[in-house]
XYZ file of C-alpha atoms in Angstrom:
457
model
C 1.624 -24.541 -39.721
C 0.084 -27.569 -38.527
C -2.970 -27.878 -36.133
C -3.471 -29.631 -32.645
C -6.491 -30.027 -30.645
C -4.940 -29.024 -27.237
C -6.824 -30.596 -23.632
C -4.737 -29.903 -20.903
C -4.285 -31.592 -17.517
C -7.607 -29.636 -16.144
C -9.725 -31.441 -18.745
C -10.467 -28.065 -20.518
C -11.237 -28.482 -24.570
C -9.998 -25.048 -26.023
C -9.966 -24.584 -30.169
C -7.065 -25.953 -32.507
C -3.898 -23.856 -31.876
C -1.525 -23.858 -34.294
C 1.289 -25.841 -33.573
C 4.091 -23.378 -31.840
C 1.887 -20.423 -32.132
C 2.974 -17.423 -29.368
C 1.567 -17.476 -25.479
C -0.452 -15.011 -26.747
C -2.734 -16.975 -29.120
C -3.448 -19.189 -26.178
C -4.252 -16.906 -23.756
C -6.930 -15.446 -26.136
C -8.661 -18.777 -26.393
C -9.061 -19.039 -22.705
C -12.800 -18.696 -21.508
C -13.109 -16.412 -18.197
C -14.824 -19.897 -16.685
C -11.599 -21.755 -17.895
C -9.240 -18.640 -16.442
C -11.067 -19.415 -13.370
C -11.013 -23.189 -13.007
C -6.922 -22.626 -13.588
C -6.428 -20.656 -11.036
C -8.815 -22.647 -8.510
C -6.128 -25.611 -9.883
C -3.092 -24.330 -9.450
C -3.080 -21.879 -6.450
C -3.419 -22.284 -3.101
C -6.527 -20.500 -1.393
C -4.357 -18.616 0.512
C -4.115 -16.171 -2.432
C -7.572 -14.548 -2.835
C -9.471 -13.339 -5.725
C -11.571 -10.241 -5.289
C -15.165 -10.805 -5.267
C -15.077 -14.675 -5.959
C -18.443 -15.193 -3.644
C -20.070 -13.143 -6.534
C -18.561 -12.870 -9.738
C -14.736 -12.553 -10.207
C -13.432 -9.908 -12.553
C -11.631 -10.494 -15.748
C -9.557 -7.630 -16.210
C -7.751 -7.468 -19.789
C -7.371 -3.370 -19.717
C -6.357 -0.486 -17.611
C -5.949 3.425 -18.190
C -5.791 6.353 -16.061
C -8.241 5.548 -13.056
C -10.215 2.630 -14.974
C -9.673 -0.720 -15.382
C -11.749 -2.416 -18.083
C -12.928 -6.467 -18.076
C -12.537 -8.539 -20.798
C -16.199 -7.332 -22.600
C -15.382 -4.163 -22.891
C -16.738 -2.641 -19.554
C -15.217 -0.042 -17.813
C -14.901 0.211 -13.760
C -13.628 3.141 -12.467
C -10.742 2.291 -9.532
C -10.708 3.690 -5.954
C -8.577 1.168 -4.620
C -5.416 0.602 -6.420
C -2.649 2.672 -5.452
C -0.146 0.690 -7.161
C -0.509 1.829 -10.291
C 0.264 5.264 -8.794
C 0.134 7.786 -11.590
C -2.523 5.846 -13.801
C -2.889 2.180 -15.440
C -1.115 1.950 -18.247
C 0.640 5.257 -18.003
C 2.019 5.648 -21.722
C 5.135 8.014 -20.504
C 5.936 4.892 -17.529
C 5.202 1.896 -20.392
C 7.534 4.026 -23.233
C 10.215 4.085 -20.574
C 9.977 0.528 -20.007
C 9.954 -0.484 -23.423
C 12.771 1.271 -24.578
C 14.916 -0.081 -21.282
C 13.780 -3.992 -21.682
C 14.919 -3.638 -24.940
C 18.812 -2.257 -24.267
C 20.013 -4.156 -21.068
C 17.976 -5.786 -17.791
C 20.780 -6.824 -15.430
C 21.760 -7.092 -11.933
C 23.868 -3.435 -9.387
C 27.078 -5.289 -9.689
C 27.832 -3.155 -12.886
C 27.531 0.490 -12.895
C 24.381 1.806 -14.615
C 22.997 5.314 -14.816
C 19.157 4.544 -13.761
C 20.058 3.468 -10.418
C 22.083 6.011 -9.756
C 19.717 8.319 -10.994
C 17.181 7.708 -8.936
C 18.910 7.093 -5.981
C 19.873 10.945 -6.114
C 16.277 11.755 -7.462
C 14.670 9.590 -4.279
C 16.970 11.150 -1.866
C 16.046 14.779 -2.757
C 12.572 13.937 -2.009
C 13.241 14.008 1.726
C 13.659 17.183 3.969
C 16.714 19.149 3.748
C 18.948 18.244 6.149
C 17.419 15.008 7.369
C 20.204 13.094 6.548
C 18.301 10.207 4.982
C 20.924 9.165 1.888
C 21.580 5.992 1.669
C 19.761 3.768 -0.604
C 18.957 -0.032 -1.033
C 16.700 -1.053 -3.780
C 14.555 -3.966 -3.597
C 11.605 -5.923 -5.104
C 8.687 -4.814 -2.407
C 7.504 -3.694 -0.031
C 7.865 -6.635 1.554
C 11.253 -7.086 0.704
C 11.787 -3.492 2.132
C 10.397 -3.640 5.752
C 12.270 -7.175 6.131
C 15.859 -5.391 5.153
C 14.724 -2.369 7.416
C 14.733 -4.848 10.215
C 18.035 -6.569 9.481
C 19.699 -3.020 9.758
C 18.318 -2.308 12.915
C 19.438 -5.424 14.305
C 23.025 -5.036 13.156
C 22.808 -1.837 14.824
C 21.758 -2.630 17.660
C 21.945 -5.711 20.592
C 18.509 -5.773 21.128
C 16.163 -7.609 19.070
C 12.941 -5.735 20.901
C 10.690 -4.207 18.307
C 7.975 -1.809 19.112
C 5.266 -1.937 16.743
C 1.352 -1.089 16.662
C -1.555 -2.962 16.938
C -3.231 -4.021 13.312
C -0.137 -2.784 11.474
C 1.405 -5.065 8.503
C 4.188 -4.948 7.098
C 4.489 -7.683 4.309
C 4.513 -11.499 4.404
C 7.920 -12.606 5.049
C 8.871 -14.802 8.043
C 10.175 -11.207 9.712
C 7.810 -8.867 8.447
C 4.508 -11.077 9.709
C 6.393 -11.423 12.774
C 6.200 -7.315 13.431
C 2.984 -7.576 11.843
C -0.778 -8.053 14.152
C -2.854 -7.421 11.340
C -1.042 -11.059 10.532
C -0.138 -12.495 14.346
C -2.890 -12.340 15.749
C -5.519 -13.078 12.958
C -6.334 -16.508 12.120
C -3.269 -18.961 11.495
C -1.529 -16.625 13.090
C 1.166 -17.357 16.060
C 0.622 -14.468 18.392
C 3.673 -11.931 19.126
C 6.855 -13.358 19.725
C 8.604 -12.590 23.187
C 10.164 -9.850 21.723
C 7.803 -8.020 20.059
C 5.930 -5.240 22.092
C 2.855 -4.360 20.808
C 1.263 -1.094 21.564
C -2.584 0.078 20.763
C -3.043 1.944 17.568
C -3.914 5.511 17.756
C -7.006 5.737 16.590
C -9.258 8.707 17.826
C -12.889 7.584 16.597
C -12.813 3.794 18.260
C -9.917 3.886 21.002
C -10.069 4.885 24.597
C -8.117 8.444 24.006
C -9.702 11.890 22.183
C -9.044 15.175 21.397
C -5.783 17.497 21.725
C -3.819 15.289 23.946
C -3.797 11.725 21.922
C -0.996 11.930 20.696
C 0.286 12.034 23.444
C -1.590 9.953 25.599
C -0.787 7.333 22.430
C 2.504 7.499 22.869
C 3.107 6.565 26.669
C 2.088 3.186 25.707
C 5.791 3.450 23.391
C 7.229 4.923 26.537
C 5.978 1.349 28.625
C 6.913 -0.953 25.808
C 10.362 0.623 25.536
C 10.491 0.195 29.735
C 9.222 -3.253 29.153
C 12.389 -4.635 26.919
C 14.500 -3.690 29.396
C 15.176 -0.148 28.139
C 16.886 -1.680 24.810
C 15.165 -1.507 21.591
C 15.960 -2.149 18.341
C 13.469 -0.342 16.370
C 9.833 1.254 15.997
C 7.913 0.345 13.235
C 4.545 2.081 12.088
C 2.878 2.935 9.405
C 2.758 6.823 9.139
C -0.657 6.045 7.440
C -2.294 2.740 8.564
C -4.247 1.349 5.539
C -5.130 -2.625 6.784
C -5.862 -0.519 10.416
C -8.487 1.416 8.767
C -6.784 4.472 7.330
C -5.551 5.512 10.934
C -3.397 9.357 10.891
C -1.522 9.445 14.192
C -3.083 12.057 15.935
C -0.928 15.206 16.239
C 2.014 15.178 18.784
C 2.415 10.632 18.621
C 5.259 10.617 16.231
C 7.525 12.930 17.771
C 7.284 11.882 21.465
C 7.345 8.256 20.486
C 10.623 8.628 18.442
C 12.076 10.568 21.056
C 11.181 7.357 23.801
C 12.424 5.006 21.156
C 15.446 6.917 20.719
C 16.256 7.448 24.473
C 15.940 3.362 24.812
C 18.635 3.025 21.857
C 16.686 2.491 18.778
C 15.797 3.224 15.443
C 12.273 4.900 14.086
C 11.139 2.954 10.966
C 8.470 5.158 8.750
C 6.246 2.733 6.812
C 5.067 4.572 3.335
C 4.854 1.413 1.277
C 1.125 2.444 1.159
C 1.290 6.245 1.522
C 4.050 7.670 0.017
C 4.992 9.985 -3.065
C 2.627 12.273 -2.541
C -0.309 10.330 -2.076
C -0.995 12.479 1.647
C -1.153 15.694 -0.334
C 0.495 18.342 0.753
C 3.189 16.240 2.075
C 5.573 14.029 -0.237
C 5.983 11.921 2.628
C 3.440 11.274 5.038
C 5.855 11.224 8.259
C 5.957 15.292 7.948
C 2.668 15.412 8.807
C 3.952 14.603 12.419
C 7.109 16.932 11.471
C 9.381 14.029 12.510
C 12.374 12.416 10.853
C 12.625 8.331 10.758
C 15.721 6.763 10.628
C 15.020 4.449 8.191
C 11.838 5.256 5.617
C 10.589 1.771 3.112
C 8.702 2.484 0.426
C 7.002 0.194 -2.605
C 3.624 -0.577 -3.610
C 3.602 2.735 -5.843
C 7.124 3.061 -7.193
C 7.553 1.735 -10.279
C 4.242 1.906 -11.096
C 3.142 -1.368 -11.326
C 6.808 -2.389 -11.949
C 8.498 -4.351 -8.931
C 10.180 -1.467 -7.162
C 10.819 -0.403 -3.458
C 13.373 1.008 -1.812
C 15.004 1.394 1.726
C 16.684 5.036 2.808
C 18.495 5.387 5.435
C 21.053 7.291 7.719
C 24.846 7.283 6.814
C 25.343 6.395 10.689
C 22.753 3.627 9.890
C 24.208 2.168 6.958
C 27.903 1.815 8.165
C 26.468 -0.448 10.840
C 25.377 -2.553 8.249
C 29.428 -2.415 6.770
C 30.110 -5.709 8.458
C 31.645 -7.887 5.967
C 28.226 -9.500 4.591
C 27.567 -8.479 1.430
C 23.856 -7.692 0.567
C 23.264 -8.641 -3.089
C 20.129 -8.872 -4.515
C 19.347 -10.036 -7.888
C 16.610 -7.976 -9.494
C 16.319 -5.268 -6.701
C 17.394 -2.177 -8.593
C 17.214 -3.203 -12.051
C 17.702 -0.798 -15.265
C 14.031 -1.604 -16.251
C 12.202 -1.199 -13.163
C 15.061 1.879 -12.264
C 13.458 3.596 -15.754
C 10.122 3.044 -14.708
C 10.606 4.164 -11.359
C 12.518 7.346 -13.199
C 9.186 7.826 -15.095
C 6.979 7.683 -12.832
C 8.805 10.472 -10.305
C 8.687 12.462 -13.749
C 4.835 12.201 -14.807
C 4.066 12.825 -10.898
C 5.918 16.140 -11.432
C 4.605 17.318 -14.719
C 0.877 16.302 -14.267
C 0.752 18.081 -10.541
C -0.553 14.705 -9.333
C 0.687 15.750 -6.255
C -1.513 18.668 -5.539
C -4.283 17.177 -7.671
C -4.551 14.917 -4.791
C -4.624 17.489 -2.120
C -7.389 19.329 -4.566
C -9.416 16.299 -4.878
C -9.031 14.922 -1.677
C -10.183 18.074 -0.014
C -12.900 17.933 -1.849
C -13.875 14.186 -1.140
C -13.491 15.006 2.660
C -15.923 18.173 2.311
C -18.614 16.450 0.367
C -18.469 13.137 2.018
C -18.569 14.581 5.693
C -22.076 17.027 4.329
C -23.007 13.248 2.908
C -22.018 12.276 6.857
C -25.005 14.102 8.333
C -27.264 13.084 6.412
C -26.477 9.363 5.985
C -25.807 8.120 10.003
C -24.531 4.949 8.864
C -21.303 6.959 8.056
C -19.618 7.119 11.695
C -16.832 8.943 10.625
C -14.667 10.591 7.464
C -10.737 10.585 7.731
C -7.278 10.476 6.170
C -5.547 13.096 3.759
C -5.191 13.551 0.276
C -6.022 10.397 -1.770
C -6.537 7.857 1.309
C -9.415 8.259 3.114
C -11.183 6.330 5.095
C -15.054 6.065 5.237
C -16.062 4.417 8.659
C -19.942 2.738 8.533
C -21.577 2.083 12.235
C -24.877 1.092 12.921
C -25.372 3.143 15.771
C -23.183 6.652 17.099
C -23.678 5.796 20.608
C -21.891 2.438 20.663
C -20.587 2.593 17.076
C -21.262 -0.881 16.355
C -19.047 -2.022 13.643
C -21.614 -1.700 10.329
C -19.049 -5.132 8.355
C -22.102 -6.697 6.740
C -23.252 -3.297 5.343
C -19.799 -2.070 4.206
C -19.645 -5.698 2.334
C -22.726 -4.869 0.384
C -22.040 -1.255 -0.110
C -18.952 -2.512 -1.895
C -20.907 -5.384 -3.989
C -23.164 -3.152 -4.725
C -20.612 -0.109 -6.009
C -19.465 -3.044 -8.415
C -22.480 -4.288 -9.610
C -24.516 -1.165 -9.977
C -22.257 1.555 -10.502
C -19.150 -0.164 -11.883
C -16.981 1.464 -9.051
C -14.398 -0.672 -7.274
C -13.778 -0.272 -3.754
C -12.419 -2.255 -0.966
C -12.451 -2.679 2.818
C -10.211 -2.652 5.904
C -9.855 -2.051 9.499
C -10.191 -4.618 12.602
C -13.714 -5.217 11.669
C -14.025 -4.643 8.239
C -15.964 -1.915 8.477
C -13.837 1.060 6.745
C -14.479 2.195 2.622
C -11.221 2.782 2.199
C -10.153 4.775 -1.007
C -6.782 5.027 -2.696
C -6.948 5.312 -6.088
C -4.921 6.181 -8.745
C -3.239 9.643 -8.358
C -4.702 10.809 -11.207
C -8.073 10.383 -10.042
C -9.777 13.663 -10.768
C -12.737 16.129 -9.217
C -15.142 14.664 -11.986
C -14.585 11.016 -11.024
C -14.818 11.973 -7.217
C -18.044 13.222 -8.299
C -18.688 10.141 -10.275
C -18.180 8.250 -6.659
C -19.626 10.406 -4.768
C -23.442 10.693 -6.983
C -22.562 6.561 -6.888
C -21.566 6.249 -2.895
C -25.057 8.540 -1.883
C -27.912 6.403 -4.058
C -26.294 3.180 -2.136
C -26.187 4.055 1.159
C -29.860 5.492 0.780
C -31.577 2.347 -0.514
């Protein structure tokens, strides 16, 4: 086979590649510096890269909760919850394999996997909660924008409820119910018909202890009052991740829903970042408040890395969507990402990953709240499971928002301790951890031994 000297449009000089060798080949000739100046090419700067104002990782490998870079070294992951039951996951990969090999095609023709799983999905939910009706998709993106196309058809009101720093993806719809996008910068503000209600958080907002959740929710009482007493839906997160890991305090779920409700709309539960079991001991993080949505999206964590979400909802719900538009869409529910959806409800059931996350985030919450009194900087410890939330103040009495510190606790994680972490809430000042479900006592350790030299240098 002959031999060219390839320089591409960017100017880069890589070695003679054989003339039509595989992508491959290529690919293995690229420099991390040449990976780099591609991407700085041909993407906008809208789409990050973590840690570019230091040094951008290459990462060739994952398994379990590690990822490795293209040397060799390993990193153990606290942030990735979309590989839910571990990178790589041979039993998820096998399934894929054998699928991608058979058929990949589009719902219109009857296929077991979808079918499948749509029973397997649905008998995740409580007994009796009537939540049945399924509508695959792509993301969770994808997801929260259908959600809100069936609440319109069900309703005459477009007025959507929704609370403050939530997201919920980055289509036109889904930034429009979204502050975390509206009102950040390049953002348009809410629309006329979007009420947006403070975020119930009980370590920075104005309301405390065993009435929150209630106090919380008169604010859903006002905005319902304020659109006229006609709404078309609530939307929240039933764990806010981009809000800081926020749990609605006890009590906010089930009066809001009932306010919502009473004003003629529909209760959307967000678990695109919390769901399948990441909470614990709950499959679902909404029964933590012991409520019932009407409509429940779900993605990041489904297929496992695979493009997979989903949309349940109410017969009653779905029947107002029965209008004579056909929703199609092209890859949503696809035998592939069906089988690796299938495979990774089946390796969260064998491996316990489940309650391994309500072991080991018990544990996190014990040691890093003893870690709390010694280390002030650590304002406060919170979320369930495998997502917590470690808030960093420089002072209790005014708890000043520690962002610079939490930005070089987290380059510091990286560079020292190969541990990768990332941030969130309004001021950037939350660890936020949400690993891999697999993530085990010894790695928690592993973060923990890591977490305790930083913060006391």
């Amino acid at each position: 086979m002959a031999a060219v000297d390839v320089v591409d449009a960017t100017g880069i000089s890589r070695a003679r590649i054989p003339a039509g060798a595989a992508f491959e080949e290529e690919t293995a000739r690229l420099s991390k510096a040449e990976i780099l100046e591609l991407r700085q090419k041909h993407f906008c700067k809208a789409q990050s890269v973590s840690y570019i104002n230091t040094n951008p990782l290459l990462i060739t490998r994952g398994q379990g909760a590690r990822l490795f870079d293209e040397a060799g070294q390993e990193y153990l992951d606290t942030r990735n919850n979309v590989c839910h039951v571990g990178h790589a996951h041979p039993r998820v990969a096998e399934a894929v394999g054998r699928q991608v090999v058979e058929l990949n095609t589009n719902t219109r023709y009857l296929h077991p996997n979808i079918c499948l799983l749509a029973k397997r999905l649905v008998d995740t939910f409580p007994s009796g909660s009537g939540l049945e009706v399924c509508f695959f998709v792509n993301s969770g993106s994808e997801a929260n924008d259908l959600a809100m196309r069936l609440a319109f058809v069900r309703s005459s009101s477009r007025h959507v409820v929704v609370v403050d720093h939530g997201y919920h993806g980055h289509t036109c719809q889904t930034i429009e119910i979204s502050p975390y996008k509206f009102d950040h910068k390049g953002g348009e503000g809410p629309k006329p018909t979007v009420h947006k209600v403070p975020c119930p958080d009980v370590f920075r907002g104005p309301h405390k202890g065993p009435e929150a959740g209630k106090q919380y929710a008169e604010y859903v009482a006002k905005a319902c009052q304020d659109s006229g007493g006609q709404v078309a839906a609530f939307v929240v997160e039933s764990g806010m991740s981009v809000g800081g890991v926020i749990l609605p305090p006890s009590g906010y779920l089930e009066r809001a829903y009932r306010e919502v409700r009473a004003a003629g709309g529909v209760c959307v539960a967000d678990e695109v970042q919390v769901g399948f079991g990441r909470f614990g001991d709950y499959f679902w993080a909404f029964e933590q408040q012991g409520v019932v949505p009407d409509i429940v999206t779900m993605g990041k964590p489904f297929g496992n890395g695979m493009p997979l979400a989903a949309v349940v909802t109410t017969r009653s719900v779905a029947e107002a969507f029965e209008n004579g538009l056909e929703y199609f869409n092209t890859f949503g529910g696809n035998p592939v990402c069906c089988a690796a959806g299938l495979a990774m409800l089946d390796v969260l059931r064998d491996e316990k990953l489940q309650e391994n996350a309500s072991a080991v985030g018990k544990h996190l919450l014990e040691r890093l709240r003893a870690l709390a009194v010694k280390r002030p900087i650590i304002g406060d410890v919170r979320g369930s499971g495998l997502f917590l939330g470690i808030e960093l103040v420089r002072n209790s009495a005014d708890l000043e928002p520690a962002t610079q510190e939490a930005s070089e606790v987290v380059s510091r994680m990286k560079d020292e301790h190969r541990i990768l972490m990332s941030i969130d809430g309004p001021f950037n000042s939350v660890l936020v951890m949400k690993p891999p479900m697999c993530f085990s006592k010894g790695d928690a350790d592993q973060f923990l031994e890591a977490l305790e030299c930083t913060l006391s240098d």
